Short mmCIF file of C-alpha atoms in Angstrom, two decimals:
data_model
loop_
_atom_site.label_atom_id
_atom_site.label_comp_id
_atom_site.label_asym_id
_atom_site.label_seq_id
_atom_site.Cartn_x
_atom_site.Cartn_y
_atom_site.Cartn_z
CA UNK A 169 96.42 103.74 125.66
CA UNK A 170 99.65 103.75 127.79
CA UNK A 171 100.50 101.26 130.18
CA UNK A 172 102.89 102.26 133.18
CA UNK A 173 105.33 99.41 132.46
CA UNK A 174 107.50 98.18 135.46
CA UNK A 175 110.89 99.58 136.81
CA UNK A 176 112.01 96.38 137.66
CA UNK A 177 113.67 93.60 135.70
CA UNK A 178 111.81 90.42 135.30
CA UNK A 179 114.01 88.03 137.60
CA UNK A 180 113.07 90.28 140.59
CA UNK A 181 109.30 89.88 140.30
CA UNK A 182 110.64 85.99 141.24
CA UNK A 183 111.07 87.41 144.93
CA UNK A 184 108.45 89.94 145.82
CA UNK A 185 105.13 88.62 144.69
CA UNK A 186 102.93 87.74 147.73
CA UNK A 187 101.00 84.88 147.41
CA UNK A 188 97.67 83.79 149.25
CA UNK A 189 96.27 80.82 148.68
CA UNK A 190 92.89 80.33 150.28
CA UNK A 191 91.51 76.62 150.42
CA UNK A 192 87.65 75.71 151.80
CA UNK A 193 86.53 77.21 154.65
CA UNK A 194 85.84 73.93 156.25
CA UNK A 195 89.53 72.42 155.59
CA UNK A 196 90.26 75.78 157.11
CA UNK A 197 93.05 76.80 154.90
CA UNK A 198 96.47 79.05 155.65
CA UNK A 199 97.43 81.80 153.94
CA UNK A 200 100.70 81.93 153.28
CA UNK A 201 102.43 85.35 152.38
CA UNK A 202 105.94 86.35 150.78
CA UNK A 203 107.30 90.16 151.37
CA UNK A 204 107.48 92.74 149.72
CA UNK A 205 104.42 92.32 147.42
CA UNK A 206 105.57 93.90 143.84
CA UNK A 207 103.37 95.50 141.88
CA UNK A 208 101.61 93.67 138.75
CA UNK A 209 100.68 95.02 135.63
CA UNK A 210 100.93 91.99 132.94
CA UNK A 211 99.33 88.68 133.72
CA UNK A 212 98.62 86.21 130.55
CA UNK A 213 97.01 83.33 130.16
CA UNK A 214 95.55 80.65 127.92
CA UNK A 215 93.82 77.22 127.10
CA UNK A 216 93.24 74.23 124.99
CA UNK A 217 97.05 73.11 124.67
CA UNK A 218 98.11 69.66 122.94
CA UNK A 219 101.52 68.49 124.56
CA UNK A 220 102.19 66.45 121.38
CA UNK A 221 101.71 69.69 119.05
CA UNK A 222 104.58 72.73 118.18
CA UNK A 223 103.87 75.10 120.86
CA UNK A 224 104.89 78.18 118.87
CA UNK A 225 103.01 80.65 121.21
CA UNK A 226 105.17 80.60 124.43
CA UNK A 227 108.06 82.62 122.81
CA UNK A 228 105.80 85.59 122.03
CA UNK A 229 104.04 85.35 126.04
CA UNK A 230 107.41 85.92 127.08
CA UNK A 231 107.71 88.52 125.16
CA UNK A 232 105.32 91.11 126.81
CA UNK A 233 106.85 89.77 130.15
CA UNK A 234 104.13 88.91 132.00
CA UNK A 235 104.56 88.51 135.96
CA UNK A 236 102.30 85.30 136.05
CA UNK A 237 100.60 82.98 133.78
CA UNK A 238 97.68 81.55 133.94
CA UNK A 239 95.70 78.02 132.80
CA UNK A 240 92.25 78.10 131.76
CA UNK A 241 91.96 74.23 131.27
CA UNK A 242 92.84 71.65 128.20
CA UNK A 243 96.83 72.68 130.00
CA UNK A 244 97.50 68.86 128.20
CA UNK A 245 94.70 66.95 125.68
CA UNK A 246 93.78 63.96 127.20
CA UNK A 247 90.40 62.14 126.02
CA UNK A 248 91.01 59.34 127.46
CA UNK A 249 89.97 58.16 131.50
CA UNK A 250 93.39 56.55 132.22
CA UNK A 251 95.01 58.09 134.75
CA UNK A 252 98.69 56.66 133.41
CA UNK A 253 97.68 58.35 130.87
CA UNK A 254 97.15 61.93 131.80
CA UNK A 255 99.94 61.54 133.79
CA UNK A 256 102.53 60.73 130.84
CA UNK A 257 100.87 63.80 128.92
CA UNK A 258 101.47 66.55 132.35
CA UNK A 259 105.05 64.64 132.23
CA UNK A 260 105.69 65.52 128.76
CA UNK A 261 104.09 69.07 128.41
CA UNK A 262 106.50 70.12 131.39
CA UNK A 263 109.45 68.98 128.84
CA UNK A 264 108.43 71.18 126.45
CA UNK A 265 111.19 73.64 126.03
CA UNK A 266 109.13 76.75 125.55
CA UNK A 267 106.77 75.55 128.48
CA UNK A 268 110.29 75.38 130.29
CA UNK A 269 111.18 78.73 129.44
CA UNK A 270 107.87 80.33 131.12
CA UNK A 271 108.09 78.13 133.93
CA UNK A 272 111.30 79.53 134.92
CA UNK A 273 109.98 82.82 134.55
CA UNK A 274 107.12 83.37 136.08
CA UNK A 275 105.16 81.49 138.64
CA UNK A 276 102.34 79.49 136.73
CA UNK A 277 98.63 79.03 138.34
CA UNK A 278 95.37 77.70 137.13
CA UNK A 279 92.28 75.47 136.69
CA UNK A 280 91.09 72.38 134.73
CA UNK A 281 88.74 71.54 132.22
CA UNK A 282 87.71 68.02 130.70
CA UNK A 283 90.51 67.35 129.09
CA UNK A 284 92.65 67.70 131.62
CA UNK A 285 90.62 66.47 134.13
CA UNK A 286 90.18 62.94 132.94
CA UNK A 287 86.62 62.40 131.15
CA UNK A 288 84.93 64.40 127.97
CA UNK A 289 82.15 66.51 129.40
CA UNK A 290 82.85 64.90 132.67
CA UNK A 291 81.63 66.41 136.14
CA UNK A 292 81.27 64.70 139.70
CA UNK A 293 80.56 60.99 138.37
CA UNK A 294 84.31 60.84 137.37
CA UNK A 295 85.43 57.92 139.20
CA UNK A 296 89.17 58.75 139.24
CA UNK A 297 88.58 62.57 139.91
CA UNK A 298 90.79 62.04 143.20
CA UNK A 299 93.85 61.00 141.86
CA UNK A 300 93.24 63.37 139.05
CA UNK A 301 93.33 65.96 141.43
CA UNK A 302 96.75 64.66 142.53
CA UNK A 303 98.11 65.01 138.83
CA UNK A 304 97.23 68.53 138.52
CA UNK A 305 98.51 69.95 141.60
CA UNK A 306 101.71 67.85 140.76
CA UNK A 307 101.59 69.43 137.68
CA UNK A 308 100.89 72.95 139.08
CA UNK A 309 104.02 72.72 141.22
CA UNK A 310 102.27 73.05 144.29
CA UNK A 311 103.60 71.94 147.43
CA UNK A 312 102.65 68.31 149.43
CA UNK A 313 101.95 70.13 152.37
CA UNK A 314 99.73 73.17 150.39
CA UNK A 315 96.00 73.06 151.70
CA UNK A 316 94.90 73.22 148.34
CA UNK A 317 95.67 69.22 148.53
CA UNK A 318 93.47 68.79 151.11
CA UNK A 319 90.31 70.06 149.81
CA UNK A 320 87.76 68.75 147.52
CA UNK A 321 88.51 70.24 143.72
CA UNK A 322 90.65 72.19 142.65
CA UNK A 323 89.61 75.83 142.86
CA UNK A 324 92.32 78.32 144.52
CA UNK A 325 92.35 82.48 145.17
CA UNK A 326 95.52 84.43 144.79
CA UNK A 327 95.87 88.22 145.30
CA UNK A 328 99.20 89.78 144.18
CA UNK A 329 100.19 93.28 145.28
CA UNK A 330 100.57 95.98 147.75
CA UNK A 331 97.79 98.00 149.79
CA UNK A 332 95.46 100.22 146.66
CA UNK A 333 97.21 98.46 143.97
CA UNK A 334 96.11 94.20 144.76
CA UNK A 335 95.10 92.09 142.18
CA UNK A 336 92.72 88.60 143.19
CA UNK A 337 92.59 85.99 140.99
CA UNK A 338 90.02 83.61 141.94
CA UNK A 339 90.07 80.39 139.86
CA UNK A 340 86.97 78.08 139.73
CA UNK A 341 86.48 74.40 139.61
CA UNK A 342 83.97 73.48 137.33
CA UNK A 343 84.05 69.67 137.32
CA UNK A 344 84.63 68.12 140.49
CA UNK A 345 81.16 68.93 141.96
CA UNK A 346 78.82 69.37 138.50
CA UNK A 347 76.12 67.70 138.34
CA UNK A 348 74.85 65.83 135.39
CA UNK A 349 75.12 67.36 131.66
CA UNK A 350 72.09 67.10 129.90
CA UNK A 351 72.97 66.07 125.99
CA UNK A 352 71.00 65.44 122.54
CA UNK A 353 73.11 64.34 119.38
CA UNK A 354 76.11 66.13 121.52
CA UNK A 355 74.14 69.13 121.77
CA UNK A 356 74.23 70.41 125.48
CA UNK A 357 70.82 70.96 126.60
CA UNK A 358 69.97 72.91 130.38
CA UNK A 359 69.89 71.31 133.26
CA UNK A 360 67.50 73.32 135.05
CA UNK A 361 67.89 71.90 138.94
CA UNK A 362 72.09 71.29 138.11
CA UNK A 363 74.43 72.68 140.11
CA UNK A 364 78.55 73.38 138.83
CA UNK A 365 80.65 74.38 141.38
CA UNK A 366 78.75 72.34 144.92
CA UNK A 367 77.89 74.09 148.34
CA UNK A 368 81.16 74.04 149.70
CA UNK A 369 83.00 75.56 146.54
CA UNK A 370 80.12 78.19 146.50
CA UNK A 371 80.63 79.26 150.15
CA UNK A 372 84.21 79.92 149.79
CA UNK A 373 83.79 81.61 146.84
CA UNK A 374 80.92 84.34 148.31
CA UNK A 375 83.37 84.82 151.22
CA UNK A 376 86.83 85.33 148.98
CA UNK A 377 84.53 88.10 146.49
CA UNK A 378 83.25 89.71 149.99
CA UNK A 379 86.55 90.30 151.49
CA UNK A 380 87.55 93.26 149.94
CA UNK A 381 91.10 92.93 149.72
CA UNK A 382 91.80 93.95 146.00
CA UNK A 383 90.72 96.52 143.94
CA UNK A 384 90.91 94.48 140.58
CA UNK A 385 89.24 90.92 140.72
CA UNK A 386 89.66 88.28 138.02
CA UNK A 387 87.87 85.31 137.91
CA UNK A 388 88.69 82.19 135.63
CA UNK A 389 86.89 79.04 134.54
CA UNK A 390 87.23 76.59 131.94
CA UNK A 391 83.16 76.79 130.97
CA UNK A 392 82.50 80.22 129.81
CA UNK A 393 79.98 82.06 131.76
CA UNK A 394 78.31 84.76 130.15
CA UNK A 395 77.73 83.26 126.37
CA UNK A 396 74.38 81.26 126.10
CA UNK A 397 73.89 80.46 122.58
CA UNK A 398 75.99 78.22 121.72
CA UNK A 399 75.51 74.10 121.70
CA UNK A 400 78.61 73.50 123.74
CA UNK A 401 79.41 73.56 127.09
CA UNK A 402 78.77 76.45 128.91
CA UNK A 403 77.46 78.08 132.53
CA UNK A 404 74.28 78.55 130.73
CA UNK A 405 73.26 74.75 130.49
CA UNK A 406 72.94 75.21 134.75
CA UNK A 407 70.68 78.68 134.91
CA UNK A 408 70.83 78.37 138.43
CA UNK A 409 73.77 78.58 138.75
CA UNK A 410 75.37 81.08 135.82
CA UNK A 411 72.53 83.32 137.35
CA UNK A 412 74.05 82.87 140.93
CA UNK A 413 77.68 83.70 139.56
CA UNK A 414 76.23 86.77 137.97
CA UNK A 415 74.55 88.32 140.98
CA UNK A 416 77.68 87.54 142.78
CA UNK A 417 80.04 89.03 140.25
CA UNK A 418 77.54 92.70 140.12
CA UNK A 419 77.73 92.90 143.80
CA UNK A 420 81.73 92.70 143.93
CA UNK A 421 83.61 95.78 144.76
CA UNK A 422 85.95 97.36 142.63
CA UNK A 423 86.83 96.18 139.22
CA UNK A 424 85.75 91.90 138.09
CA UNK A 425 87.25 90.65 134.69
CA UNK A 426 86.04 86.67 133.68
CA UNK A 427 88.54 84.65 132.23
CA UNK A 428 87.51 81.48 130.07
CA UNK A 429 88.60 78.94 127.69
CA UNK A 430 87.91 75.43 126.23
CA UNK A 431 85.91 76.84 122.47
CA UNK A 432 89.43 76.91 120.48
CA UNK A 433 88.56 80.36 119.62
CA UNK A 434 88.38 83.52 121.42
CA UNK A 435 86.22 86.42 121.92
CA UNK A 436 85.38 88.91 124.61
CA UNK A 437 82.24 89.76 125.77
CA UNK A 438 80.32 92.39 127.85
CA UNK A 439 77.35 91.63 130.57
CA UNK A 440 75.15 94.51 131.64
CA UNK A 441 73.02 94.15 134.86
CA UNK A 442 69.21 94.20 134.71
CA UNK A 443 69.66 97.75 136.08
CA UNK A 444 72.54 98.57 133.97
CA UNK A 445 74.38 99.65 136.67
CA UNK A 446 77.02 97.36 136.13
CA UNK A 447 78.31 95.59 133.16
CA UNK A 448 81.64 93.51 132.86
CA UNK A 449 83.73 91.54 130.67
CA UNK A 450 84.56 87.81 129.83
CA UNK A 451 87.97 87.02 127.79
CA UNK A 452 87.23 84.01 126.35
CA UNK A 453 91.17 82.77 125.05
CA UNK A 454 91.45 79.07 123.49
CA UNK A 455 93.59 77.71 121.80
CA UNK A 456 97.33 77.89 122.35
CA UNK A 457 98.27 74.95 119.77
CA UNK A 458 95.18 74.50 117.63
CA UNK A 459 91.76 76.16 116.74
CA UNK A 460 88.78 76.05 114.48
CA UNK A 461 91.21 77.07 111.52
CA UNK A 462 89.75 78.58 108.56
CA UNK A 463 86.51 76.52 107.71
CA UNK A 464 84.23 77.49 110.87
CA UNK A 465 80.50 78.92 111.25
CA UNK A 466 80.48 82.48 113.15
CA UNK A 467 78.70 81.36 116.31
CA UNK A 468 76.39 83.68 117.46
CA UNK A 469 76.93 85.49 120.78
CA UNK A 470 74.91 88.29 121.34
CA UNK A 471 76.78 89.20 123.90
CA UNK A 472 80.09 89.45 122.09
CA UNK A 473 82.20 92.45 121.23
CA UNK A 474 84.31 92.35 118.05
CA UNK A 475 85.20 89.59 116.01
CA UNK A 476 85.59 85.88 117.20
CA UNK A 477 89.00 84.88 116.44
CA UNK A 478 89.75 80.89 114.85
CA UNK A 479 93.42 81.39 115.40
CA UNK A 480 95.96 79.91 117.85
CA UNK A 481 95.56 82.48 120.48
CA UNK A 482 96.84 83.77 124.39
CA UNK A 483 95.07 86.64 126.39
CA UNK A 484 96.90 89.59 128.65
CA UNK A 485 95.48 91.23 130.90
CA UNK A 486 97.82 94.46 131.17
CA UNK A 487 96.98 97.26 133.98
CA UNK A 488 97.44 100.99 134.19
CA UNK A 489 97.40 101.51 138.29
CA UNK A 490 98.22 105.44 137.94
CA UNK A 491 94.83 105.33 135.79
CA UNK A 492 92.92 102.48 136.88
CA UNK A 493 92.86 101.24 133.75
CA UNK A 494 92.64 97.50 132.72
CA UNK A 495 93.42 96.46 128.68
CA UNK A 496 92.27 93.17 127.82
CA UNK A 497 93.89 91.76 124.90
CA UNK A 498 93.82 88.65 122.90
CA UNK A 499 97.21 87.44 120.92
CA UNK A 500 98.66 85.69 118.74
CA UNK A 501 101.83 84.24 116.66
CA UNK A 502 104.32 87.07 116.32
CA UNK A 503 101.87 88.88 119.08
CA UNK A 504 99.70 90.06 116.82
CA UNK A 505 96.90 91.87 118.37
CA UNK A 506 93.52 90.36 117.54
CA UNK A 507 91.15 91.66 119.94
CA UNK A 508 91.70 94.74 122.43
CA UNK A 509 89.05 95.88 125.27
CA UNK A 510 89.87 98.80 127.63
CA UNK A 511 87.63 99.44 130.67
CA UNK A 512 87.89 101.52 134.15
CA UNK A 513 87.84 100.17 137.74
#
């Protein structure tokens, strides 16, 4: 398909993005807004990064000049629950050179996962998640005085855009408030009565998907959402609440894309209402420095569509305003296309 590319040069996309960044409703977060709002069309974004690995990948994002970038979680790999620690690895990915490149770019957003928040398959017992929280907003870039500092997790919405053509991109904390993960011989196992994202996360969430203010909706988290197969970590292992994200997601208006990392592979896959009235996508994209690599099982996903791809790995999401088009796509070194999904809104 085509894609209406932009008229614009990349450095002025620096100066007319409009950001709004919408904390809890209880710390009763600003917006905060920056005219005129440019159009988007390219947004990429990725996962499951080492800082102490060749990070080969960043060259080729560049490439389809994407107007934001976006972490999925693992944005450093840190197994360890010493805060010094994490903190040396944020300090070194942002020396990176490539890393350097895109950060002087674009603007950069995102979320966590374990690795990057402090603790393997950790969720609301982590003891240091506070100043953890610190880290990564220091990391993101964003500002002391932000509200996003002042809330509990670190979940943020942004919507990019003019009037008819907005894009929100709602990313999801899945650690700070989960509940317990049930595990036999490290195989995840439901927790029926579990909760991931906590009442206050859940609230502002239902009021930033009722607001209406874009016509294209993305939401990312580091757990994927719609696979349930799978022994790993996933929205499925809390039914409650993967169900509750669902029904929220089918009653959005206009167009909802999931974003997801942490597998070190990628996939996409589609999600069809009881009804079938309404079915939409997950990019899963893992893996910007390392993957499975040649000697892996096909995990089954009956949900997927296409093949799953064991290969160091970014997503785009590139959209056609003129058609109301979206293309999701899932790259890789010398942005070679792996996987390609095209779908109305």
């Amino acid at each position: 398909m085509r894609i209406v590319p932009s008229a614009l040069p990349l450095l002025l996309w620096l100066f007319s993005f409009t950001f709004l960044y919408a904390g809890t409703d209880t710390e009763g977060a600003k917006k905060k807004k920056a005219a005129p709002a440019a159009v988007v069309t390219t947004i990429a974004f990725g996962s499951c990064n080492r800082e102490d690995m060749p990070q080969p990948l960043w060259a080729d994002i560049l490439e389809n000049k994407p107007q934001l970038w976006v972490w999925l979680g693992g944005n450093v790999d840190n197994e360890e629950t010493n805060i010094n620690t994490l903190s040396e690895r944020y300090q070194q990915q942002l020396r990176d050179p490539g890393y350097s490149a895109l950060r002087g770019a674009v603007p950069v957003i995102g979320t966590w996962d374990h690795h990057d928040y402090g603790i393997p398959q950790g969720g609301k017992e982590f003891e240091h998640k506070t100043q953890s929280q610190k880290l990564f907003w220091d990391f993101m870039g964003v500002a002391e005085d932000s509200p996003l500092r002042g809330q509990e997790g670190v979940y943020s919405a942004h919507t990019y855009g003019p009037k008819g053509q907005r894009v929100k991109i709602i990313l999801l904390d899945t650690r700070y408030h989960r509940d317990s993960l049930f595990t036999d011989k490290n195989v995840c196992r439901p927790n029926p009565k579990g909760d991931i994202l906590g009442e206050a996360q859940w609230k502002w969430l239902e009021k930033e998907l009722k607001s209406g203010d874009a016509e294209l909706t993305l939401i990312g988290s580091g757990t994927q959402i719609i696979p349930e197969e799978h022994d790993a970590e996933k929205w499925a292992n809390y039914p409650k609440s993967r169900e509750r994200l669902l029904k929220l997601v089918s009653r959005t208006q206009g167009g909802v894309v999931l974003l997801s990392g942490e597998r070190h592979f990628a996939e996409i896959s589609r999600f069809e209402t009881k009804n079938a009235e309404k079915a939409f996508y997950e990019v899963t994209s893992s893996g910007l420095t390392h993957s499975l690599g040649r000697d892996y099982d096909i995990e089954t996903n009956k949900y997927r569509v296409g093949n799953m791809v064991a290969k160091r790995n970014f997503g785009l999401v590139q959209i056609d305003w003129e058609k109301r088009e979206v293309v999701l796509k899932v790259q890789g070194d010398r942005n070679t296309t792996y996987l390609s999904q095209a779908l109305t809104f």
